[in-house]
CSV table of C-alpha atoms in Angstrom, one decimal:
chain,number,residue,atom,x,y,z
A,5,UNK,CA,7.1,16.2,-15.2
A,6,UNK,CA,9.2,16.7,-18.2
A,7,UNK,CA,11.0,14.1,-20.3
A,8,UNK,CA,14.4,15.1,-18.9
A,9,UNK,CA,13.1,14.7,-15.3
A,10,UNK,CA,11.7,11.3,-16.2
A,11,UNK,CA,15.0,10.3,-17.7
A,12,UNK,CA,16.9,11.3,-14.6
A,13,UNK,CA,14.5,9.2,-12.5
A,14,UNK,CA,14.4,6.1,-14.7
A,15,UNK,CA,18.0,5.9,-15.8
A,16,UNK,CA,19.2,3.1,-13.5
A,17,UNK,CA,18.4,2.3,-9.9
A,18,UNK,CA,20.6,3.6,-7.1
A,19,UNK,CA,23.6,1.4,-6.3
A,20,UNK,CA,23.0,-1.5,-4.0
A,21,UNK,CA,19.2,-1.5,-4.4
A,22,UNK,CA,19.0,-5.0,-5.9
A,23,UNK,CA,21.3,-6.5,-3.4
A,24,UNK,CA,19.5,-4.9,-0.4
A,25,UNK,CA,16.1,-6.1,-1.6
A,26,UNK,CA,17.5,-9.6,-2.1
A,27,UNK,CA,18.7,-9.6,1.5
A,28,UNK,CA,15.1,-8.8,2.6
A,29,UNK,CA,13.6,-11.3,0.3
A,30,UNK,CA,15.8,-14.1,1.6
A,31,UNK,CA,14.9,-13.3,5.2
A,32,UNK,CA,11.2,-13.3,4.2
A,33,UNK,CA,11.6,-16.8,2.7
A,34,UNK,CA,13.3,-17.9,5.9
A,35,UNK,CA,10.1,-17.0,7.8
A,36,UNK,CA,8.0,-19.3,5.6
A,37,UNK,CA,9.3,-22.4,7.5
A,38,UNK,CA,10.1,-20.6,10.7
A,39,UNK,CA,13.0,-20.5,13.1
A,40,UNK,CA,12.3,-23.6,15.2
A,41,UNK,CA,15.1,-25.4,13.4
A,42,UNK,CA,17.4,-23.1,11.4
A,43,UNK,CA,18.6,-24.9,8.3
A,44,UNK,CA,21.5,-24.0,6.0
A,45,UNK,CA,19.4,-21.7,3.7
A,46,UNK,CA,17.9,-19.9,6.7
A,47,UNK,CA,21.2,-19.5,8.3
A,48,UNK,CA,22.6,-17.9,5.1
A,49,UNK,CA,19.7,-15.5,5.0
A,50,UNK,CA,20.2,-14.5,8.7
A,51,UNK,CA,23.9,-13.9,8.3
A,52,UNK,CA,23.3,-11.9,5.2
A,53,UNK,CA,20.9,-9.7,7.1
A,54,UNK,CA,23.5,-9.3,9.9
A,55,UNK,CA,26.1,-8.3,7.4
A,56,UNK,CA,23.9,-5.7,5.8
A,57,UNK,CA,23.6,-3.8,9.1
A,58,UNK,CA,27.1,-4.6,10.4
A,59,UNK,CA,28.2,-1.0,10.1
A,60,UNK,CA,25.2,0.4,12.0
A,61,UNK,CA,24.3,0.6,15.7
A,62,UNK,CA,22.2,-2.6,15.0
A,63,UNK,CA,25.3,-4.5,14.0
A,64,UNK,CA,26.2,-6.1,17.4
A,65,UNK,CA,22.7,-6.9,18.6
A,66,UNK,CA,21.7,-8.4,15.2
A,67,UNK,CA,24.8,-10.6,15.1
A,68,UNK,CA,24.1,-11.8,18.6
A,69,UNK,CA,20.5,-12.6,17.7
A,70,UNK,CA,21.6,-14.5,14.7
A,71,UNK,CA,24.1,-16.5,16.7
A,72,UNK,CA,21.4,-17.3,19.3
A,73,UNK,CA,18.9,-18.5,16.7
A,74,UNK,CA,21.6,-20.8,15.3
A,75,UNK,CA,21.7,-22.5,18.7
A,76,UNK,CA,18.0,-22.8,19.0
A,77,UNK,CA,17.5,-19.8,21.4
A,78,UNK,CA,14.5,-17.8,20.2
A,79,UNK,CA,12.7,-15.0,22.0
A,80,UNK,CA,10.7,-11.8,21.5
A,81,UNK,CA,13.7,-9.5,21.9
A,82,UNK,CA,15.9,-11.4,19.5
A,83,UNK,CA,13.1,-11.5,16.9
A,84,UNK,CA,12.4,-7.8,17.4
A,85,UNK,CA,16.1,-7.1,16.6
A,86,UNK,CA,15.8,-9.0,13.4
A,87,UNK,CA,12.6,-7.2,12.5
A,88,UNK,CA,14.4,-3.9,13.2
A,89,UNK,CA,17.3,-5.0,10.9
A,90,UNK,CA,14.8,-5.8,8.1
A,91,UNK,CA,13.1,-2.4,8.5
A,92,UNK,CA,16.6,-0.7,8.4
A,93,UNK,CA,17.5,-2.4,5.1
A,94,UNK,CA,14.1,-1.4,3.7
A,95,UNK,CA,14.6,2.1,5.1
A,96,UNK,CA,17.9,2.5,3.3
A,97,UNK,CA,16.3,1.4,0.0
A,98,UNK,CA,13.4,3.8,0.6
A,99,UNK,CA,15.8,6.7,1.3
A,100,UNK,CA,17.9,6.1,-1.8
A,101,UNK,CA,14.9,5.9,-4.0
A,102,UNK,CA,13.2,9.0,-2.5
A,103,UNK,CA,16.5,11.0,-2.8
A,104,UNK,CA,16.7,10.1,-6.4
A,105,UNK,CA,13.1,11.1,-7.0
A,106,UNK,CA,13.5,14.5,-5.2
A,107,UNK,CA,16.7,15.2,-7.1
A,108,UNK,CA,15.2,14.3,-10.5
A,109,UNK,CA,12.1,16.5,-9.8
A,110,UNK,CA,13.9,19.2,-8.0
A,111,UNK,CA,11.7,18.9,-4.9
A,112,UNK,CA,12.3,20.0,-1.3
A,113,UNK,CA,11.5,17.7,1.6
A,114,UNK,CA,11.2,18.5,5.3
A,115,UNK,CA,13.6,16.6,7.6
A,116,UNK,CA,12.4,14.3,10.4
A,117,UNK,CA,12.9,16.2,13.6
A,118,UNK,CA,10.7,14.4,16.1
A,119,UNK,CA,12.5,12.6,18.9
A,120,UNK,CA,12.2,8.8,19.1
A,121,UNK,CA,9.0,7.6,20.7
A,122,UNK,CA,9.3,6.0,24.1
A,123,UNK,CA,8.8,2.3,24.6
A,124,UNK,CA,5.3,0.9,25.0
A,125,UNK,CA,4.9,-0.1,28.6
A,126,UNK,CA,1.3,-1.4,28.5
A,127,UNK,CA,0.8,-5.0,29.5
A,128,UNK,CA,-1.6,-5.8,26.7
A,129,UNK,CA,1.3,-5.8,24.2
A,130,UNK,CA,2.9,-8.8,25.9
A,131,UNK,CA,0.4,-11.2,24.3
A,132,UNK,CA,0.9,-9.6,20.9
A,133,UNK,CA,4.7,-10.0,21.1
A,134,UNK,CA,4.4,-13.6,22.3
A,135,UNK,CA,2.0,-14.5,19.5
A,136,UNK,CA,4.3,-12.9,16.8
A,137,UNK,CA,7.2,-14.8,18.3
A,138,UNK,CA,5.3,-18.1,18.1
A,139,UNK,CA,4.4,-17.4,14.5
A,140,UNK,CA,8.1,-16.7,13.6
A,141,UNK,CA,9.1,-20.0,15.3
A,142,UNK,CA,6.4,-22.1,13.6
A,143,UNK,CA,6.7,-20.3,10.2
A,144,UNK,CA,3.8,-19.5,8.0
A,145,UNK,CA,3.5,-23.1,7.0
A,146,UNK,CA,3.3,-24.1,10.6
A,147,UNK,CA,0.3,-22.0,11.5
A,148,UNK,CA,-2.5,-24.1,12.9
A,149,UNK,CA,-5.8,-23.7,14.8
A,150,UNK,CA,-4.2,-23.5,18.2
A,151,UNK,CA,-1.9,-20.7,17.1
A,152,UNK,CA,-4.9,-18.8,15.5
A,153,UNK,CA,-6.9,-19.2,18.7
A,154,UNK,CA,-4.1,-17.4,20.7
A,155,UNK,CA,-4.2,-14.6,18.1
A,156,UNK,CA,-7.8,-13.9,19.0
A,157,UNK,CA,-6.9,-13.5,22.6
A,158,UNK,CA,-4.0,-11.2,21.7
A,159,UNK,CA,-6.2,-9.0,19.5
A,160,UNK,CA,-8.9,-8.8,22.2
A,161,UNK,CA,-6.4,-7.6,24.8
A,162,UNK,CA,-5.0,-4.9,22.4
A,163,UNK,CA,-8.5,-3.7,21.4
A,164,UNK,CA,-9.4,-3.2,25.1
A,165,UNK,CA,-6.8,-0.4,25.2
A,166,UNK,CA,-7.6,2.6,22.9
A,167,UNK,CA,-4.0,3.7,22.7
A,168,UNK,CA,-3.1,0.3,21.1
A,169,UNK,CA,-5.8,0.4,18.4
A,170,UNK,CA,-3.1,0.7,15.6
A,171,UNK,CA,-1.2,-2.5,16.4
A,172,UNK,CA,-4.6,-4.2,17.2
A,173,UNK,CA,-6.0,-3.6,13.7
A,174,UNK,CA,-2.8,-4.6,12.1
A,175,UNK,CA,-2.6,-7.8,14.1
A,176,UNK,CA,-6.2,-8.6,13.5
A,177,UNK,CA,-5.7,-8.1,9.7
A,178,UNK,CA,-2.7,-10.4,9.6
A,179,UNK,CA,-4.6,-13.1,11.6
A,180,UNK,CA,-7.6,-12.9,9.3
A,181,UNK,CA,-5.4,-13.4,6.3
A,182,UNK,CA,-3.7,-16.4,7.8
A,183,UNK,CA,-7.0,-17.9,8.9
A,184,UNK,CA,-8.5,-17.4,5.4
A,185,UNK,CA,-5.5,-19.2,3.8
A,186,UNK,CA,-5.4,-22.3,6.0
A,187,UNK,CA,-3.9,-24.8,5.4
A,188,UNK,CA,-1.0,-22.5,4.3
A,189,UNK,CA,1.2,-25.4,3.5
A,190,UNK,CA,-1.2,-26.2,0.6
A,191,UNK,CA,-0.9,-22.7,-1.0
A,192,UNK,CA,0.7,-22.7,-4.5
A,193,UNK,CA,2.6,-19.6,-3.4
A,194,UNK,CA,3.0,-18.1,0.1
A,195,UNK,CA,2.8,-14.3,0.0
A,196,UNK,CA,6.1,-14.2,2.0
A,197,UNK,CA,6.9,-10.5,1.4
A,198,UNK,CA,3.5,-9.2,2.4
A,199,UNK,CA,3.2,-11.3,5.5
A,200,UNK,CA,6.7,-10.5,6.6
A,201,UNK,CA,5.9,-6.8,6.2
A,202,UNK,CA,2.9,-7.2,8.4
A,203,UNK,CA,4.7,-9.3,11.0
A,204,UNK,CA,7.7,-7.0,11.3
A,205,UNK,CA,5.6,-3.9,11.4
A,206,UNK,CA,3.3,-5.3,14.1
A,207,UNK,CA,6.3,-6.4,16.2
A,208,UNK,CA,8.0,-3.0,16.0
A,209,UNK,CA,4.8,-1.2,16.8
A,210,UNK,CA,4.4,-3.2,19.9
A,211,UNK,CA,7.6,-1.6,21.2
A,212,UNK,CA,6.6,2.0,20.3
A,213,UNK,CA,4.6,4.5,22.2
A,214,UNK,CA,1.1,4.9,20.8
A,215,UNK,CA,1.1,8.7,21.2
A,216,UNK,CA,1.2,10.9,18.1
A,217,UNK,CA,1.9,14.6,18.1
A,218,UNK,CA,0.1,17.0,15.7
A,219,UNK,CA,0.1,20.7,15.2
A,220,UNK,CA,-3.1,22.6,14.4
A,221,UNK,CA,-2.9,24.2,11.0
A,222,UNK,CA,-5.2,26.6,9.1
A,223,UNK,CA,-5.3,27.8,5.5
A,224,UNK,CA,-6.5,26.8,2.1
A,225,UNK,CA,-6.4,23.2,1.0
A,226,UNK,CA,-6.0,22.6,-2.7
A,227,UNK,CA,-6.8,19.1,-3.7
A,228,UNK,CA,-4.7,17.2,-6.2
A,229,UNK,CA,-6.4,13.8,-6.3
A,230,UNK,CA,-7.9,10.9,-4.3
A,231,UNK,CA,-6.5,7.3,-4.1
A,232,UNK,CA,-9.2,4.8,-3.2
A,233,UNK,CA,-8.2,1.6,-1.4
A,234,UNK,CA,-10.9,-1.0,-1.1
A,235,UNK,CA,-11.3,-4.6,-0.1
A,236,UNK,CA,-14.1,-6.8,1.2
A,237,UNK,CA,-14.4,-5.3,4.7
A,238,UNK,CA,-13.1,-1.8,4.4
A,239,UNK,CA,-12.7,1.2,2.2
A,240,UNK,CA,-10.2,4.1,2.6
A,241,UNK,CA,-9.8,7.3,0.6
A,242,UNK,CA,-6.4,9.1,0.7
A,243,UNK,CA,-6.7,12.7,-0.5
A,244,UNK,CA,-3.5,14.3,-1.7
A,245,UNK,CA,-3.4,18.1,-1.5
A,246,UNK,CA,-1.3,21.3,-1.1
A,247,UNK,CA,-1.8,23.4,2.0
A,248,UNK,CA,-1.4,27.2,1.8
A,249,UNK,CA,-1.0,28.8,5.2
A,250,UNK,CA,-0.3,32.4,6.0
A,251,UNK,CA,3.4,33.1,6.6
A,252,UNK,CA,4.5,29.6,5.5
A,253,UNK,CA,5.7,27.9,2.3
A,254,UNK,CA,3.0,25.7,0.7
A,255,UNK,CA,3.1,22.1,2.0
A,256,UNK,CA,2.1,18.8,0.6
A,257,UNK,CA,-0.3,17.0,2.9
A,258,UNK,CA,-2.6,14.0,2.9
A,259,UNK,CA,-6.0,13.4,4.5
A,260,UNK,CA,-7.4,9.9,4.9
A,261,UNK,CA,-11.0,8.9,5.6
A,262,UNK,CA,-12.3,5.3,5.8
A,263,UNK,CA,-15.2,3.1,6.8
A,264,UNK,CA,-15.9,-0.6,7.4
A,265,UNK,CA,-18.1,-2.3,4.9
A,266,UNK,CA,-19.3,-5.7,3.6
A,267,UNK,CA,-18.2,-7.2,0.3
A,268,UNK,CA,-21.6,-6.6,-1.4
A,269,UNK,CA,-21.0,-2.8,-1.2
A,270,UNK,CA,-18.9,-2.0,-4.3
A,271,UNK,CA,-18.5,0.6,-7.0
A,272,UNK,CA,-19.9,4.1,-6.5
A,273,UNK,CA,-21.9,2.9,-3.5
A,274,UNK,CA,-18.8,3.0,-1.3
A,275,UNK,CA,-18.9,6.8,-1.2
A,276,UNK,CA,-22.1,6.6,0.8
A,277,UNK,CA,-20.2,5.0,3.6
A,278,UNK,CA,-18.1,8.1,3.9
A,279,UNK,CA,-21.1,10.5,4.1
A,280,UNK,CA,-19.9,11.7,7.5
A,281,UNK,CA,-17.4,13.9,5.7
A,282,UNK,CA,-19.7,16.0,3.4
A,283,UNK,CA,-17.3,19.0,2.9
A,284,UNK,CA,-14.4,16.8,1.8
A,285,UNK,CA,-16.6,14.7,-0.5
A,286,UNK,CA,-18.2,17.9,-2.0
A,287,UNK,CA,-14.7,19.3,-2.6
A,288,UNK,CA,-13.7,16.2,-4.5
A,289,UNK,CA,-16.8,16.0,-6.6
A,290,UNK,CA,-17.0,19.8,-7.4
A,291,UNK,CA,-13.3,20.4,-7.7
A,292,UNK,CA,-13.2,23.0,-5.0
A,293,UNK,CA,-10.7,24.2,-2.5
A,294,UNK,CA,-11.4,23.9,1.2
A,295,UNK,CA,-10.7,26.4,4.0
A,296,UNK,CA,-9.6,24.5,7.1
A,297,UNK,CA,-9.2,25.8,10.7
A,298,UNK,CA,-7.1,24.2,13.4
A,299,UNK,CA,-6.9,20.9,11.6
A,300,UNK,CA,-4.3,18.6,13.3
A,301,UNK,CA,-1.3,17.9,11.0
A,302,UNK,CA,1.3,15.2,11.9
A,303,UNK,CA,5.0,15.6,11.3
A,304,UNK,CA,4.6,13.0,8.5
A,305,UNK,CA,2.2,15.2,6.6
A,306,UNK,CA,-1.1,13.5,7.5
A,307,UNK,CA,-4.1,15.6,8.3
A,308,UNK,CA,-6.4,14.2,11.0
A,309,UNK,CA,-9.6,15.0,9.2
A,310,UNK,CA,-12.3,16.8,11.1
A,311,UNK,CA,-15.0,17.7,8.6
A,312,UNK,CA,-16.5,20.3,11.0
A,313,UNK,CA,-13.2,22.2,10.8
A,314,UNK,CA,-13.5,22.6,7.0
A,315,UNK,CA,-15.7,24.8,4.8
A,316,UNK,CA,-16.2,25.0,1.0
A,317,UNK,CA,-13.9,27.4,-0.9
A,318,UNK,CA,-13.7,28.6,-4.4
A,319,UNK,CA,-13.4,26.3,-7.5
A,320,UNK,CA,-9.9,24.9,-7.8
A,321,UNK,CA,-8.7,22.9,-10.8
A,322,UNK,CA,-6.4,20.1,-9.6
A,323,UNK,CA,-4.3,20.4,-12.8
A,324,UNK,CA,-3.8,24.1,-12.3
A,325,UNK,CA,-2.8,23.4,-8.7
A,326,UNK,CA,-0.3,20.8,-9.8
A,327,UNK,CA,1.2,23.0,-12.5
A,328,UNK,CA,1.6,26.0,-10.2
A,329,UNK,CA,2.1,24.6,-6.7
A,330,UNK,CA,3.4,21.0,-6.9
A,331,UNK,CA,7.0,21.8,-7.7
A,332,UNK,CA,7.4,24.4,-4.9
A,333,UNK,CA,5.4,22.7,-2.2
A,334,UNK,CA,7.5,21.3,0.6
A,335,UNK,CA,7.2,17.5,0.8
A,336,UNK,CA,6.5,16.0,4.2
A,337,UNK,CA,9.1,14.1,6.2
A,338,UNK,CA,8.8,10.3,6.4
A,339,UNK,CA,8.2,8.8,9.8
A,340,UNK,CA,10.8,6.1,10.7
A,341,UNK,CA,8.5,3.1,10.5
A,342,UNK,CA,7.1,4.3,7.1
A,343,UNK,CA,10.6,4.2,5.5
A,344,UNK,CA,9.8,1.3,3.2
A,345,UNK,CA,9.7,1.4,-0.7
A,346,UNK,CA,6.1,0.1,-0.6
A,347,UNK,CA,5.0,3.4,1.0
A,348,UNK,CA,6.4,5.7,-1.7
A,349,UNK,CA,3.5,7.5,-3.4
A,350,UNK,CA,4.6,10.9,-4.8
A,351,UNK,CA,2.1,13.0,-6.7
A,352,UNK,CA,3.2,14.2,-10.1
A,353,UNK,CA,1.8,16.0,-13.1
A,354,UNK,CA,2.6,14.7,-16.6
A,355,UNK,CA,1.7,15.9,-20.1
A,356,UNK,CA,2.8,15.6,-23.7
A,357,UNK,CA,3.0,11.8,-23.5
A,358,UNK,CA,1.4,8.9,-25.4
A,359,UNK,CA,0.1,5.7,-23.9
A,360,UNK,CA,0.7,2.3,-25.6
A,361,UNK,CA,0.4,-1.2,-24.2
A,362,UNK,CA,-0.1,0.0,-20.6
A,363,UNK,CA,3.0,2.2,-20.6
A,364,UNK,CA,3.2,6.0,-20.5
A,365,UNK,CA,5.8,7.0,-23.0
A,366,UNK,CA,7.5,10.5,-22.8
A,367,UNK,CA,10.3,11.2,-25.2
A,368,UNK,CA,12.3,7.9,-25.2
A,369,UNK,CA,11.3,6.8,-21.7
A,370,UNK,CA,8.5,4.5,-20.5
A,371,UNK,CA,6.7,4.4,-17.2
A,372,UNK,CA,4.4,1.5,-16.4
A,373,UNK,CA,0.8,2.5,-15.6
A,374,UNK,CA,-1.1,0.8,-12.8
A,375,UNK,CA,-4.3,0.4,-14.8
A,376,UNK,CA,-5.4,-2.6,-12.8
A,377,UNK,CA,-5.6,-0.4,-9.6
A,378,UNK,CA,-8.1,2.1,-11.0
A,379,UNK,CA,-11.1,2.2,-8.6
A,380,UNK,CA,-14.5,1.1,-9.7
A,381,UNK,CA,-16.0,3.9,-7.5
A,382,UNK,CA,-15.2,6.6,-10.1
A,383,UNK,CA,-15.3,7.4,-13.8
A,384,UNK,CA,-11.5,7.0,-14.3
A,385,UNK,CA,-11.1,3.9,-16.6
A,386,UNK,CA,-8.2,2.4,-18.5
A,387,UNK,CA,-9.7,3.7,-21.7
A,388,UNK,CA,-9.8,7.3,-20.3
A,389,UNK,CA,-6.1,7.0,-19.3
A,390,UNK,CA,-5.0,5.5,-22.6
A,391,UNK,CA,-6.6,8.4,-24.6
A,392,UNK,CA,-5.5,11.2,-22.2
A,393,UNK,CA,-3.4,14.2,-22.9
A,394,UNK,CA,-2.4,15.0,-19.3
A,395,UNK,CA,-2.3,13.0,-16.1
A,396,UNK,CA,-2.1,13.5,-12.3
A,397,UNK,CA,-0.9,10.4,-10.6
A,398,UNK,CA,1.2,8.9,-7.8
A,399,UNK,CA,4.8,7.7,-8.6
A,400,UNK,CA,5.4,4.4,-6.9
A,401,UNK,CA,8.1,1.8,-6.6
A,402,UNK,CA,6.8,-1.7,-7.2
A,403,UNK,CA,8.4,-5.0,-8.2
A,404,UNK,CA,11.8,-3.3,-8.8
A,405,UNK,CA,10.6,-0.5,-11.0
A,406,UNK,CA,8.9,2.8,-11.0
A,407,UNK,CA,5.2,2.9,-11.9
A,408,UNK,CA,2.4,5.5,-12.1
A,409,UNK,CA,-1.0,5.2,-10.4
A,410,UNK,CA,-3.4,7.6,-12.2
A,411,UNK,CA,-5.6,9.9,-10.0
A,412,UNK,CA,-7.0,12.2,-12.8
A,413,UNK,CA,-6.6,12.7,-16.5
A,414,UNK,CA,-7.5,15.3,-19.2
A,415,UNK,CA,-8.7,14.0,-22.5
A,416,UNK,CA,-10.5,15.3,-25.6
A,417,UNK,CA,-14.1,14.3,-25.9
A,418,UNK,CA,-16.0,15.5,-29.0
A,419,UNK,CA,-13.4,18.2,-29.5
A,420,UNK,CA,-13.6,19.5,-25.9
A,421,UNK,CA,-10.9,19.0,-23.3
A,422,UNK,CA,-12.5,17.4,-20.2
A,423,UNK,CA,-11.2,16.4,-16.8
A,424,UNK,CA,-11.9,13.0,-15.3
A,425,UNK,CA,-11.1,12.7,-11.7
A,426,UNK,CA,-11.1,9.6,-9.5
A,427,UNK,CA,-13.2,11.5,-6.9
A,428,UNK,CA,-15.8,12.9,-9.4
A,429,UNK,CA,-18.5,10.5,-8.0
A,430,UNK,CA,-18.0,11.3,-4.4
A,431,UNK,CA,-21.5,12.8,-4.2
A,432,UNK,CA,-23.0,10.2,-6.5
A,433,UNK,CA,-22.4,9.1,-10.1
A,434,UNK,CA,-22.6,11.8,-12.7
A,435,UNK,CA,-22.8,9.3,-15.6
A,436,UNK,CA,-26.6,8.8,-16.3
A,437,UNK,CA,-26.1,5.1,-17.3
A,438,UNK,CA,-24.2,4.4,-14.0
A,439,UNK,CA,-26.8,6.3,-12.0
A,440,UNK,CA,-29.6,4.4,-13.6
A,441,UNK,CA,-28.0,1.1,-13.0
A,442,UNK,CA,-27.4,1.9,-9.4
A,443,UNK,CA,-31.0,3.0,-8.9
A,444,UNK,CA,-32.2,-0.1,-10.6
A,445,UNK,CA,-30.1,-2.4,-8.3
A,446,UNK,CA,-31.4,-0.6,-5.2
A,447,UNK,CA,-29.7,1.1,-2.3
A,448,UNK,CA,-27.8,-1.7,-0.8
A,449,UNK,CA,-26.5,0.4,2.1
A,450,UNK,CA,-30.0,1.5,3.1
A,451,UNK,CA,-31.3,-2.1,3.0
A,452,UNK,CA,-28.4,-3.3,5.1
A,453,UNK,CA,-28.8,-0.6,7.7
A,454,UNK,CA,-32.5,-1.4,7.9
A,455,UNK,CA,-31.8,-5.1,8.4
A,456,UNK,CA,-29.2,-4.3,11.0
A,457,UNK,CA,-31.7,-2.1,12.9
A,458,UNK,CA,-34.2,-4.9,12.9
A,459,UNK,CA,-31.7,-7.3,14.3
A,460,UNK,CA,-30.7,-4.9,17.1
A,461,UNK,CA,-34.4,-4.2,18.0
A,462,UNK,CA,-34.9,-8.0,18.3
């Protein structure tokens, strides 16, 4: 990314962004106390949401839903209409921001051509919808033990149907967060935006078909970087790459692998949980390309990773891939339910900058660095980023501004230019001090597996 491109991206937000986000924020605040009794402030938020979508096909049903809520009539379909309106406003913000980014960087993006998914007809979703409706009526501050007990039954019913695993995991996660925060009314600050995101997405997913189409693709996969997401009970690695296929333009794709864990498994040890994907891990650690055969690729650009359909290729420098391929690679279309500013994560390559006070400065423009999101599972540290000469990262939109999440950097070390990649320790730490400390603390995963085996045998 050049200074002129960064300037085109950062010089003002698209018109209406602030107002649209305020509409969503006001609706999210209304969910805090619920819709059992709609007060003046909640009524204003609902009418603002209706006004925001008045010129769209959602206009009439949202206006009707708002009118019904004002008279105390609340039901799943009315709440789903409101969730759809919230998603539509977020989608408009997402599209405006992504269009600005593509224009500034001169990128080409595929259009969404898939037909709308059919409605979910499975009976197991009824309990999910009913529970989400009860939550919206009670509000986050009205969540109690009885409401959480019904959540367990709804999740159990969803988990029994493999096709509903996606909404099941989402609903289970939301319920777990609510249970951990009880009594919610005592919280100094309710995470209204996050919980409203989860609530609305779960409700909309309950009305969608669980089927996903994917085309088999083959070719050479050139890795750009790996974004590690980790919390106490799970870890997920999202690998961003460029796919070269015979007879087709290069495409940007993403492959995700994950595993359940316990909160005692942290740092470099989390890679051991992903040992079932040796080809992908080796490619990350050794900076190699991968040759893939008949790997399923969704319309949204996600590879369904099958490690047995990949083989090691030649060495491939991620920075060389970014410099040569990133600008011309076709970006994937965005699925309808993923049209939300929080999902924007666009890989970029920057050089010729300086870093001061947590900001990357290029010419006379500044971009905030997400140094607090650097994973402990790799050698990429705030110090390495701050002294770097080039950076591969993800452009994101957060808290009303653009930010950069570093994935890899180049810096001078003792006169030599070295590459530090977030996935360098995918096959184990390469830093002798870290490796020694890990060996000294013992292999926690082996110990836990042994203990689990003993319990099962008993």
